[in-house]
PDB file of C-alpha atoms and ligand atoms in Angstrom:
ATOM      1  CA  MET H   1      10.546  36.906  -9.449  1.00  0.00           C
ATOM      2  CA  ALA H   2       8.203  33.965  -8.871  1.00  0.00           C
ATOM      3  CA  ASP H   3       5.708  32.996 -11.613  1.00  0.00           C
ATOM      4  CA  ALA H   4       2.030  33.717 -11.133  1.00  0.00           C
ATOM      5  CA  THR H   5       0.604  31.349  -8.545  1.00  0.00           C
ATOM      6  CA  PRO H   6      -2.049  28.815  -9.654  1.00  0.00           C
ATOM      7  CA  GLY H   7      -5.759  29.657  -9.899  1.00  0.00           C
ATOM      8  CA  ALA H   8      -8.558  28.421  -7.643  1.00  0.00           C
ATOM      9  CA  GLU H   9      -9.183  25.283  -9.753  1.00  0.00           C
ATOM     10  CA  TYR H  10      -5.703  24.039  -8.921  1.00  0.00           C
ATOM     11  CA  TRP H  11      -6.336  24.150  -5.172  1.00  0.00           C
ATOM     12  CA  THR H  12      -9.805  22.648  -5.670  1.00  0.00           C
ATOM     13  CA  ALA H  13      -8.243  19.703  -7.531  1.00  0.00           C
ATOM     14  CA  LEU H  14      -5.884  19.277  -4.602  1.00  0.00           C
ATOM     15  CA  GLY H  15      -8.771  19.505  -2.101  1.00  0.00           C
ATOM     16  CA  TRP H  16      -6.863  22.064  -0.044  1.00  0.00           C
ATOM     17  CA  GLN H  17      -7.389  25.768   0.543  1.00  0.00           C
ATOM     18  CA  PRO H  18      -4.034  27.249   1.547  1.00  0.00           C
ATOM     19  CA  SER H  19      -3.732  30.562   3.374  1.00  0.00           C
ATOM     20  CA  THR H  20      -2.218  33.540   1.577  1.00  0.00           C
ATOM     21  CA  GLU H  21       0.919  33.010   3.647  1.00  0.00           C
ATOM     22  CA  GLN H  22       1.191  29.388   2.521  1.00  0.00           C
ATOM     23  CA  VAL H  23       0.807  30.333  -1.163  1.00  0.00           C
ATOM     24  CA  ASP H  24       3.488  32.995  -0.650  1.00  0.00           C
ATOM     25  CA  GLN H  25       5.778  30.438   0.990  1.00  0.00           C
ATOM     26  CA  LEU H  26       5.351  28.019  -1.943  1.00  0.00           C
ATOM     27  CA  ALA H  27       6.095  30.846  -4.398  1.00  0.00           C
ATOM     28  CA  THR H  28       9.144  31.857  -2.353  1.00  0.00           C
ATOM     29  CA  LEU H  29      10.327  28.252  -2.366  1.00  0.00           C
ATOM     30  CA  GLN H  30      10.248  28.374  -6.177  1.00  0.00           C
ATOM     31  CA  THR H  31      12.439  31.488  -6.145  1.00  0.00           C
ATOM     32  CA  LEU H  32      14.842  29.894  -3.655  1.00  0.00           C
ATOM     33  CA  LEU H  33      15.074  26.738  -5.768  1.00  0.00           C
ATOM     34  CA  ARG H  34      16.043  28.821  -8.794  1.00  0.00           C
ATOM     35  CA  GLU H  35      18.775  30.541  -6.774  1.00  0.00           C
ATOM     36  CA  TRP H  36      20.138  27.339  -5.235  1.00  0.00           C
ATOM     37  CA  ASN H  37      19.974  25.439  -8.529  1.00  0.00           C
ATOM     38  CA  GLU H  38      22.679  27.747  -9.839  1.00  0.00           C
ATOM     39  CA  LYS H  39      25.023  26.509  -7.107  1.00  0.00           C
ATOM     40  CA  VAL H  40      23.861  22.918  -6.547  1.00  0.00           C
ATOM     41  CA  ASN H  41      22.140  20.617  -9.027  1.00  0.00           C
ATOM     42  CA  LEU H  42      18.889  20.143  -7.079  1.00  0.00           C
ATOM     43  CA  THR H  43      16.143  19.636  -9.644  1.00  0.00           C
ATOM     44  CA  ARG H  44      15.183  20.544 -13.212  1.00  0.00           C
ATOM     45  CA  LEU H  45      11.493  20.920 -12.237  1.00  0.00           C
ATOM     46  CA  VAL H  46      11.456  24.591 -11.260  1.00  0.00           C
ATOM     47  CA  GLU H  47       9.432  26.545 -13.818  1.00  0.00           C
ATOM     48  CA  GLY H  48       5.667  26.848 -14.365  1.00  0.00           C
ATOM     49  CA  ASP H  49       3.744  23.551 -14.329  1.00  0.00           C
ATOM     50  CA  ASP H  50       6.984  21.637 -13.751  1.00  0.00           C
ATOM     51  CA  TYR H  51       7.062  23.315 -10.349  1.00  0.00           C
ATOM     52  CA  TRP H  52       3.390  23.711  -9.452  1.00  0.00           C
ATOM     53  CA  ILE H  53       2.257  20.298 -10.708  1.00  0.00           C
ATOM     54  CA  ASN H  54       5.294  17.982 -10.717  1.00  0.00           C
ATOM     55  CA  GLN H  55       6.709  19.319  -7.476  1.00  0.00           C
ATOM     56  CA  VAL H  56       3.988  20.929  -5.326  1.00  0.00           C
ATOM     57  CA  PHE H  57       0.858  19.035  -6.435  1.00  0.00           C
ATOM     58  CA  ASP H  58       2.758  15.762  -6.665  1.00  0.00           C
ATOM     59  CA  SER H  59       4.057  16.281  -3.097  1.00  0.00           C
ATOM     60  CA  LEU H  60       0.701  17.187  -1.573  1.00  0.00           C
ATOM     61  CA  TRP H  61      -2.006  15.021  -3.188  1.00  0.00           C
ATOM     62  CA  PRO H  62      -1.073  11.946  -1.086  1.00  0.00           C
ATOM     63  CA  LEU H  63      -1.656  14.021   2.061  1.00  0.00           C
ATOM     64  CA  ALA H  64      -5.339  14.766   1.286  1.00  0.00           C
ATOM     65  CA  HIS H  65      -6.374  13.140   4.558  1.00  0.00           C
ATOM     66  CA  GLU H  66      -3.748  14.961   6.678  1.00  0.00           C
ATOM     67  CA  LEU H  67      -4.483  18.310   4.998  1.00  0.00           C
ATOM     68  CA  LYS H  68      -7.890  18.248   6.700  1.00  0.00           C
ATOM     69  CA  THR H  69      -6.188  18.528  10.111  1.00  0.00           C
ATOM     70  CA  PRO H  70      -3.137  20.667   9.278  1.00  0.00           C
ATOM     71  CA  HIS H  71      -2.523  21.839  12.851  1.00  0.00           C
ATOM     72  CA  GLN H  72      -2.416  18.341  14.352  1.00  0.00           C
ATOM     73  CA  PRO H  73       1.067  17.706  15.777  1.00  0.00           C
ATOM     74  CA  ARG H  74       2.847  15.131  13.622  1.00  0.00           C
ATOM     75  CA  THR H  75       6.438  13.989  13.444  1.00  0.00           C
ATOM     76  CA  CYS H  76       7.387  13.473   9.799  1.00  0.00           C
ATOM     77  CA  ILE H  77      10.538  12.460   7.928  1.00  0.00           C
ATOM     78  CA  ASP H  78      11.300  12.798   4.210  1.00  0.00           C
ATOM     79  CA  VAL H  79      13.993  10.285   3.281  1.00  0.00           C
ATOM     80  CA  GLY H  80      16.130  11.191   0.254  1.00  0.00           C
ATOM     81  CA  THR H  81      14.672  14.697   0.144  1.00  0.00           C
ATOM     82  CA  GLY H  82      17.068  15.927  -2.579  1.00  0.00           C
ATOM     83  CA  GLY H  83      15.950  19.500  -3.328  1.00  0.00           C
ATOM     84  CA  GLY H  84      13.326  19.344  -0.550  1.00  0.00           C
ATOM     85  CA  PHE H  85      10.394  17.419  -2.033  1.00  0.00           C
ATOM     86  CA  PRO H  86       8.003  16.297  -0.825  1.00  0.00           C
ATOM     87  CA  GLY H  87       9.181  17.410   2.638  1.00  0.00           C
ATOM     88  CA  LEU H  88       9.363  21.198   2.311  1.00  0.00           C
ATOM     89  CA  ALA H  89       5.997  21.450   0.545  1.00  0.00           C
ATOM     90  CA  ILE H  90       4.434  19.302   3.284  1.00  0.00           C
ATOM     91  CA  ALA H  91       6.073  21.336   6.063  1.00  0.00           C
ATOM     92  CA  ILE H  92       4.454  24.444   4.542  1.00  0.00           C
ATOM     93  CA  ALA H  93       1.051  22.759   4.158  1.00  0.00           C
ATOM     94  CA  LEU H  94       0.968  21.155   7.630  1.00  0.00           C
ATOM     95  CA  PRO H  95       1.876  23.888  10.154  1.00  0.00           C
ATOM     96  CA  GLY H  96       1.412  21.467  13.063  1.00  0.00           C
ATOM     97  CA  SER H  97       4.078  19.119  11.747  1.00  0.00           C
ATOM     98  CA  HIS H  98       7.712  18.738  12.684  1.00  0.00           C
ATOM     99  CA  MET H  99       9.587  17.641   9.565  1.00  0.00           C
ATOM    100  CA  THR H 100      13.000  15.957   9.329  1.00  0.00           C
ATOM    101  CA  LEU H 101      14.583  16.240   5.881  1.00  0.00           C
ATOM    102  CA  LEU H 102      17.267  13.632   5.253  1.00  0.00           C
ATOM    103  CA  ASP H 103      19.709  13.091   2.424  1.00  0.00           C
ATOM    104  CA  SER H 104      23.194  11.624   2.254  1.00  0.00           C
ATOM    105  CA  VAL H 105      24.476  14.435   0.004  1.00  0.00           C
ATOM    106  CA  GLY H 106      25.729  17.375   2.067  1.00  0.00           C
ATOM    107  CA  ARG H 107      25.470  19.957  -0.734  1.00  0.00           C
ATOM    108  CA  LYS H 108      21.754  19.175  -1.022  1.00  0.00           C
ATOM    109  CA  THR H 109      21.028  19.231   2.715  1.00  0.00           C
ATOM    110  CA  ALA H 110      22.912  22.543   3.058  1.00  0.00           C
ATOM    111  CA  ALA H 111      20.675  24.054   0.364  1.00  0.00           C
ATOM    112  CA  VAL H 112      17.517  22.577   1.885  1.00  0.00           C
ATOM    113  CA  GLU H 113      18.452  23.821   5.359  1.00  0.00           C
ATOM    114  CA  ALA H 114      19.056  27.346   4.028  1.00  0.00           C
ATOM    115  CA  MET H 115      15.744  27.305   2.143  1.00  0.00           C
ATOM    116  CA  ALA H 116      13.834  26.109   5.229  1.00  0.00           C
ATOM    117  CA  SER H 117      15.375  28.916   7.238  1.00  0.00           C
ATOM    118  CA  ARG H 118      14.494  31.565   4.611  1.00  0.00           C
ATOM    119  CA  LEU H 119      10.916  30.235   4.626  1.00  0.00           C
ATOM    120  CA  GLY H 120      10.666  30.763   8.388  1.00  0.00           C
ATOM    121  CA  LEU H 121      10.473  27.007   9.032  1.00  0.00           C
ATOM    122  CA  ALA H 122      13.724  26.545  10.945  1.00  0.00           C
ATOM    123  CA  ASP H 123      11.995  25.894  14.278  1.00  0.00           C
ATOM    124  CA  ARG H 124      10.085  22.891  12.970  1.00  0.00           C
ATOM    125  CA  VAL H 125      12.318  21.567  10.193  1.00  0.00           C
ATOM    126  CA  ALA H 126      15.396  19.506  11.084  1.00  0.00           C
ATOM    127  CA  VAL H 127      17.970  18.441   8.513  1.00  0.00           C
ATOM    128  CA  ARG H 128      20.177  15.337   8.649  1.00  0.00           C
ATOM    129  CA  THR H 129      23.032  14.495   6.325  1.00  0.00           C
ATOM    130  CA  GLU H 130      23.253  10.754   6.607  1.00  0.00           C
ATOM    131  CA  ARG H 131      22.570   7.424   4.938  1.00  0.00           C
ATOM    132  CA  ILE H 132      19.139   6.276   6.065  1.00  0.00           C
ATOM    133  CA  GLU H 133      20.499   2.795   6.864  1.00  0.00           C
ATOM    134  CA  THR H 134      22.423   4.515   9.696  1.00  0.00           C
ATOM    135  CA  THR H 135      19.520   6.730  10.818  1.00  0.00           C
ATOM    136  CA  GLY H 136      17.289   3.683  11.118  1.00  0.00           C
ATOM    137  CA  HIS H 137      19.399   2.440  14.041  1.00  0.00           C
ATOM    138  CA  ASP H 138      19.698   5.803  15.802  1.00  0.00           C
ATOM    139  CA  ARG H 139      17.498   5.811  18.893  1.00  0.00           C
ATOM    140  CA  ALA H 140      16.638   9.474  18.231  1.00  0.00           C
ATOM    141  CA  CYS H 141      14.898   8.377  15.013  1.00  0.00           C
ATOM    142  CA  ARG H 142      13.996   4.685  15.199  1.00  0.00           C
ATOM    143  CA  GLY H 143      10.299   4.284  16.032  1.00  0.00           C
ATOM    144  CA  GLN H 144       9.832   8.067  16.353  1.00  0.00           C
ATOM    145  CA  PHE H 145       7.744   9.148  13.356  1.00  0.00           C
ATOM    146  CA  ASP H 146       4.025   9.409  12.631  1.00  0.00           C
ATOM    147  CA  LEU H 147       4.741   9.713   8.908  1.00  0.00           C
ATOM    148  CA  ALA H 148       7.843   8.533   7.050  1.00  0.00           C
ATOM    149  CA  MET H 149       7.910   9.235   3.326  1.00  0.00           C
ATOM    150  CA  ALA H 150      10.102   8.975   0.246  1.00  0.00           C
ATOM    151  CA  ARG H 151       9.712  10.001  -3.389  1.00  0.00           C
ATOM    152  CA  ALA H 152      11.946   8.803  -6.227  1.00  0.00           C
ATOM    153  CA  VAL H 153      14.568   7.247  -3.939  1.00  0.00           C
ATOM    154  CA  ALA H 154      14.658   3.503  -4.761  1.00  0.00           C
ATOM    155  CA  ALA H 155      12.485   0.480  -5.613  1.00  0.00           C
ATOM    156  CA  ALA H 156       9.500   0.000  -3.292  1.00  0.00           C
ATOM    157  CA  PRO H 157      10.936  -2.936  -1.255  1.00  0.00           C
ATOM    158  CA  VAL H 158      14.133  -0.912  -0.658  1.00  0.00           C
ATOM    159  CA  VAL H 159      12.168   2.142   0.431  1.00  0.00           C
ATOM    160  CA  ALA H 160      10.004   0.026   2.753  1.00  0.00           C
ATOM    161  CA  GLU H 161      13.158  -1.216   4.485  1.00  0.00           C
ATOM    162  CA  TYR H 162      14.310   2.413   4.870  1.00  0.00           C
ATOM    163  CA  LEU H 163      10.996   3.749   6.221  1.00  0.00           C
ATOM    164  CA  VAL H 164       9.335   1.081   8.380  1.00  0.00           C
ATOM    165  CA  PRO H 165      11.986   1.041  11.166  1.00  0.00           C
ATOM    166  CA  LEU H 166      11.392   4.783  11.664  1.00  0.00           C
ATOM    167  CA  LEU H 167       7.674   4.425  12.406  1.00  0.00           C
ATOM    168  CA  LYS H 168       5.833   4.692  15.692  1.00  0.00           C
ATOM    169  CA  PRO H 169       3.567   1.665  16.315  1.00  0.00           C
ATOM    170  CA  LYS H 170       0.632   3.547  14.738  1.00  0.00           C
ATOM    171  CA  GLY H 171       2.745   5.447  12.237  1.00  0.00           C
ATOM    172  CA  GLU H 172       2.469   5.218   8.493  1.00  0.00           C
ATOM    173  CA  ALA H 173       4.979   5.007   5.659  1.00  0.00           C
ATOM    174  CA  LEU H 174       4.069   6.873   2.468  1.00  0.00           C
ATOM    175  CA  LEU H 175       5.811   5.503  -0.628  1.00  0.00           C
ATOM    176  CA  PHE H 176       5.397   7.836  -3.599  1.00  0.00           C
ATOM    177  CA  ARG H 177       5.430   5.775  -6.799  1.00  0.00           C
ATOM    178  CA  GLY H 178       4.942   6.460 -10.508  1.00  0.00           C
ATOM    179  CA  GLN H 179       3.766   3.291 -12.246  1.00  0.00           C
ATOM    180  CA  TRP H 180       2.271   0.546 -10.095  1.00  0.00           C
ATOM    181  CA  SER H 181       0.294  -2.603 -10.981  1.00  0.00           C
ATOM    182  CA  GLU H 182      -1.831  -5.183  -9.175  1.00  0.00           C
ATOM    183  CA  GLU H 183       1.013  -7.646  -9.722  1.00  0.00           C
ATOM    184  CA  ASP H 184       3.325  -5.232  -7.908  1.00  0.00           C
ATOM    185  CA  THR H 185       0.857  -5.095  -5.009  1.00  0.00           C
ATOM    186  CA  THR H 186       0.791  -8.874  -4.618  1.00  0.00           C
ATOM    187  CA  GLU H 187       4.567  -9.169  -4.735  1.00  0.00           C
ATOM    188  CA  PHE H 188       5.227  -6.176  -2.480  1.00  0.00           C
ATOM    189  CA  SER H 189       2.758  -7.362   0.176  1.00  0.00           C
ATOM    190  CA  SER H 190       4.679 -10.578   0.741  1.00  0.00           C
ATOM    191  CA  VAL H 191       8.114  -8.978   0.382  1.00  0.00           C
ATOM    192  CA  ILE H 192       7.578  -6.571   3.309  1.00  0.00           C
ATOM    193  CA  SER H 193       6.336  -9.165   5.806  1.00  0.00           C
ATOM    194  CA  PRO H 194       9.842  -9.644   7.383  1.00  0.00           C
ATOM    195  CA  LEU H 195       9.663  -5.955   8.390  1.00  0.00           C
ATOM    196  CA  LYS H 196       6.477  -6.760  10.375  1.00  0.00           C
ATOM    197  CA  ALA H 197       4.540  -4.350   8.230  1.00  0.00           C
ATOM    198  CA  GLN H 198       1.604  -4.516   5.871  1.00  0.00           C
ATOM    199  CA  LEU H 199       0.394  -2.643   2.825  1.00  0.00           C
ATOM    200  CA  THR H 200      -2.804  -0.905   3.926  1.00  0.00           C
ATOM    201  CA  GLY H 201      -3.688   1.007   0.780  1.00  0.00           C
ATOM    202  CA  VAL H 202      -2.769   1.924  -2.777  1.00  0.00           C
ATOM    203  CA  GLN H 203      -4.074   5.269  -4.042  1.00  0.00           C
ATOM    204  CA  THR H 204      -3.980   6.556  -7.607  1.00  0.00           C
ATOM    205  CA  CYS H 205      -3.955  10.118  -8.902  1.00  0.00           C
ATOM    206  CA  GLN H 206      -3.970  11.600 -12.380  1.00  0.00           C
ATOM    207  CA  LEU H 207      -1.864  14.744 -12.196  1.00  0.00           C
ATOM    208  CA  PRO H 208      -3.449  17.908 -13.687  1.00  0.00           C
ATOM    209  CA  ALA H 209      -2.661  18.852 -17.301  1.00  0.00           C
ATOM    210  CA  LYS H 210      -2.246  15.153 -18.157  1.00  0.00           C
ATOM    211  CA  ARG H 211       1.133  15.053 -16.455  1.00  0.00           C
ATOM    212  CA  GLY H 212       0.815  11.368 -15.735  1.00  0.00           C
ATOM    213  CA  ILE H 213      -0.440   8.836 -13.225  1.00  0.00           C
ATOM    214  CA  ARG H 214       0.962   8.646  -9.728  1.00  0.00           C
ATOM    215  CA  HIS H 215       0.495   6.067  -6.987  1.00  0.00           C
ATOM    216  CA  LEU H 216       0.852   6.168  -3.254  1.00  0.00           C
ATOM    217  CA  LEU H 217       1.493   3.080  -1.122  1.00  0.00           C
ATOM    218  CA  ARG H 218       0.540   3.276   2.550  1.00  0.00           C
ATOM    219  CA  VAL H 219       2.380   0.849   4.819  1.00  0.00           C
ATOM    220  CA  GLN H 220       1.810   0.339   8.532  1.00  0.00           C
ATOM    221  CA  PRO H 221       3.558  -1.730  11.207  1.00  0.00           C
ATOM    222  CA  ILE H 222       1.843  -4.866  12.485  1.00  0.00           C
ATOM    223  CA  GLY H 223       4.524  -5.469  15.104  1.00  0.00           C
ATOM    224  CA  SER H 224       7.946  -4.321  16.167  1.00  0.00           C
ATOM    225  CA  CYS H 225      10.346  -4.124  13.201  1.00  0.00           C
ATOM    226  CA  PRO H 226      13.216  -6.620  13.784  1.00  0.00           C
ATOM    227  CA  SER H 227      16.443  -4.880  14.830  1.00  0.00           C
ATOM    228  CA  SER H 228      18.283  -6.399  11.841  1.00  0.00           C
ATOM    229  CA  TYR H 229      16.473  -3.832   9.597  1.00  0.00           C
ATOM    230  CA  PRO H 230      17.523  -1.705   7.922  1.00  0.00           C
ATOM    231  CA  ARG H 231      20.504  -3.816   6.905  1.00  0.00           C
ATOM    232  CA  ALA H 232      23.983  -2.254   6.594  1.00  0.00           C
ATOM    233  CA  VAL H 233      24.625   0.695   4.270  1.00  0.00           C
ATOM    234  CA  GLY H 234      24.180  -0.324   0.631  1.00  0.00           C
ATOM    235  CA  ILE H 235      22.725  -3.784   1.311  1.00  0.00           C
ATOM    236  CA  PRO H 236      19.015  -2.877   0.962  1.00  0.00           C
ATOM    237  CA  SER H 237      19.557  -1.464  -2.540  1.00  0.00           C
ATOM    238  CA  ARG H 238      22.053  -4.162  -3.642  1.00  0.00           C
ATOM    239  CA  THR H 239      19.941  -7.049  -2.346  1.00  0.00           C
ATOM    240  CA  PRO H 240      16.374  -5.778  -2.020  1.00  0.00           C
ATOM    241  CA  LEU H 241      13.966  -7.718   0.180  1.00  0.00           C
ATOM    242  CA  GLY H 242      12.400 -10.495  -1.857  1.00  0.00           C
ATOM    243  CA  SER H 243      15.222 -10.733  -4.403  1.00  0.00           C
TER     244      SER H 243
HETATM  245  C1  SAM Z   1      16.206  11.168  -7.331  1.00  0.00           C
HETATM  246  S1  SAM Z   1      16.506  12.020  -5.836  1.00  0.00           S
HETATM  247  C2  SAM Z   1      14.865  12.394  -5.316  1.00  0.00           C
HETATM  248  C3  SAM Z   1      14.803  13.641  -4.521  1.00  0.00           C
HETATM  249  C4  SAM Z   1      13.402  14.057  -4.040  1.00  0.00           C
HETATM  250  N1  SAM Z   1      12.849  13.106  -3.091  1.00  0.00           N
HETATM  251  C5  SAM Z   1      12.449  14.263  -5.190  1.00  0.00           C
HETATM  252  O1  SAM Z   1      11.506  13.496  -5.337  1.00  0.00           O
HETATM  253  O2  SAM Z   1      12.658  15.219  -5.964  1.00  0.00           O
HETATM  254  C6  SAM Z   1      16.960  10.729  -4.665  1.00  0.00           C
HETATM  255  C7  SAM Z   1      17.679  11.264  -3.454  1.00  0.00           C
HETATM  256  O3  SAM Z   1      17.757  10.223  -2.485  1.00  0.00           O
HETATM  257  C8  SAM Z   1      19.010  10.295  -1.853  1.00  0.00           C
HETATM  258  N2  SAM Z   1      19.296   8.943  -1.328  1.00  0.00           N
HETATM  259  C9  SAM Z   1      19.292   7.778  -2.028  1.00  0.00           C
HETATM  260  N3  SAM Z   1      19.579   6.734  -1.221  1.00  0.00           N
HETATM  261  C10 SAM Z   1      19.778   7.252   0.016  1.00  0.00           C
HETATM  262  C11 SAM Z   1      20.127   6.669   1.285  1.00  0.00           C
HETATM  263  N4  SAM Z   1      20.308   5.357   1.397  1.00  0.00           N
HETATM  264  N5  SAM Z   1      20.227   7.491   2.356  1.00  0.00           N
HETATM  265  C12 SAM Z   1      20.046   8.832   2.215  1.00  0.00           C
HETATM  266  N6  SAM Z   1      19.728   9.433   1.044  1.00  0.00           N
HETATM  267  C13 SAM Z   1      19.598   8.663  -0.048  1.00  0.00           C
HETATM  268  C14 SAM Z   1      19.963  10.759  -2.939  1.00  0.00           C
HETATM  269  O4  SAM Z   1      21.117  11.384  -2.403  1.00  0.00           O
HETATM  270  C15 SAM Z   1      19.085  11.721  -3.726  1.00  0.00           C
HETATM  271  O5  SAM Z   1      19.244  13.061  -3.299  1.00  0.00           O
END
């Protein structure tokens, strides 16, 4: 059984009015996560506010702009999706989107693929089991996405190297961060210049119920990302840009 779904004030805080079907899908996702968590260690954030705030709200607040045009066709990729966040929540909230969920751990992608199928999303959710450093050089993915995103995967310069090569010329990388400072902004802006990309915005959100501050970095290409990026598997995290 899923918990009670959140009240109207929750959706108002998010600035999004989901359909009944979308609320049902999010509640079903919670049930599926519980089931899969017994077989695969996906996430500990499954119950009550841990789920509705730290998973669902935290996945969707950065998409406030996109949630206004949910049926617009968009190609999206969630890199290091783990148990399916933010990607599955966004696939539910943006019915016009095609979402690729990527993780290098096969047990996780198998669970995420099964959950997407049970949610009726199989026709617009693709799953890849791969290191992103490899995906970034695959012609089927390089330069193909309107939105490339990652939450809790690596330090910001590492994530930028993972995401920028995947973007269309007018695409956008969404880097979900916890703490972030003005000093970080200055440093990060110069660190990503070799990728031919620029930081176009930093947004801040206080999660409901005082569950902490979150930041979102928006990064856009200013030219064609050099073919040397992403560097070989393991190099971006061992020797992050700017180190
Ligand atoms: C801490 S989990 C975060 C999962 C999810 N994004 C979330 O916020 O709950 C990080 C995930 O990123 C994946 N990951 C890390 N580096 C990766 C890489 N280079 N390529 C593919 N997946 C990677 C890990 O396997 C792991 O599942």
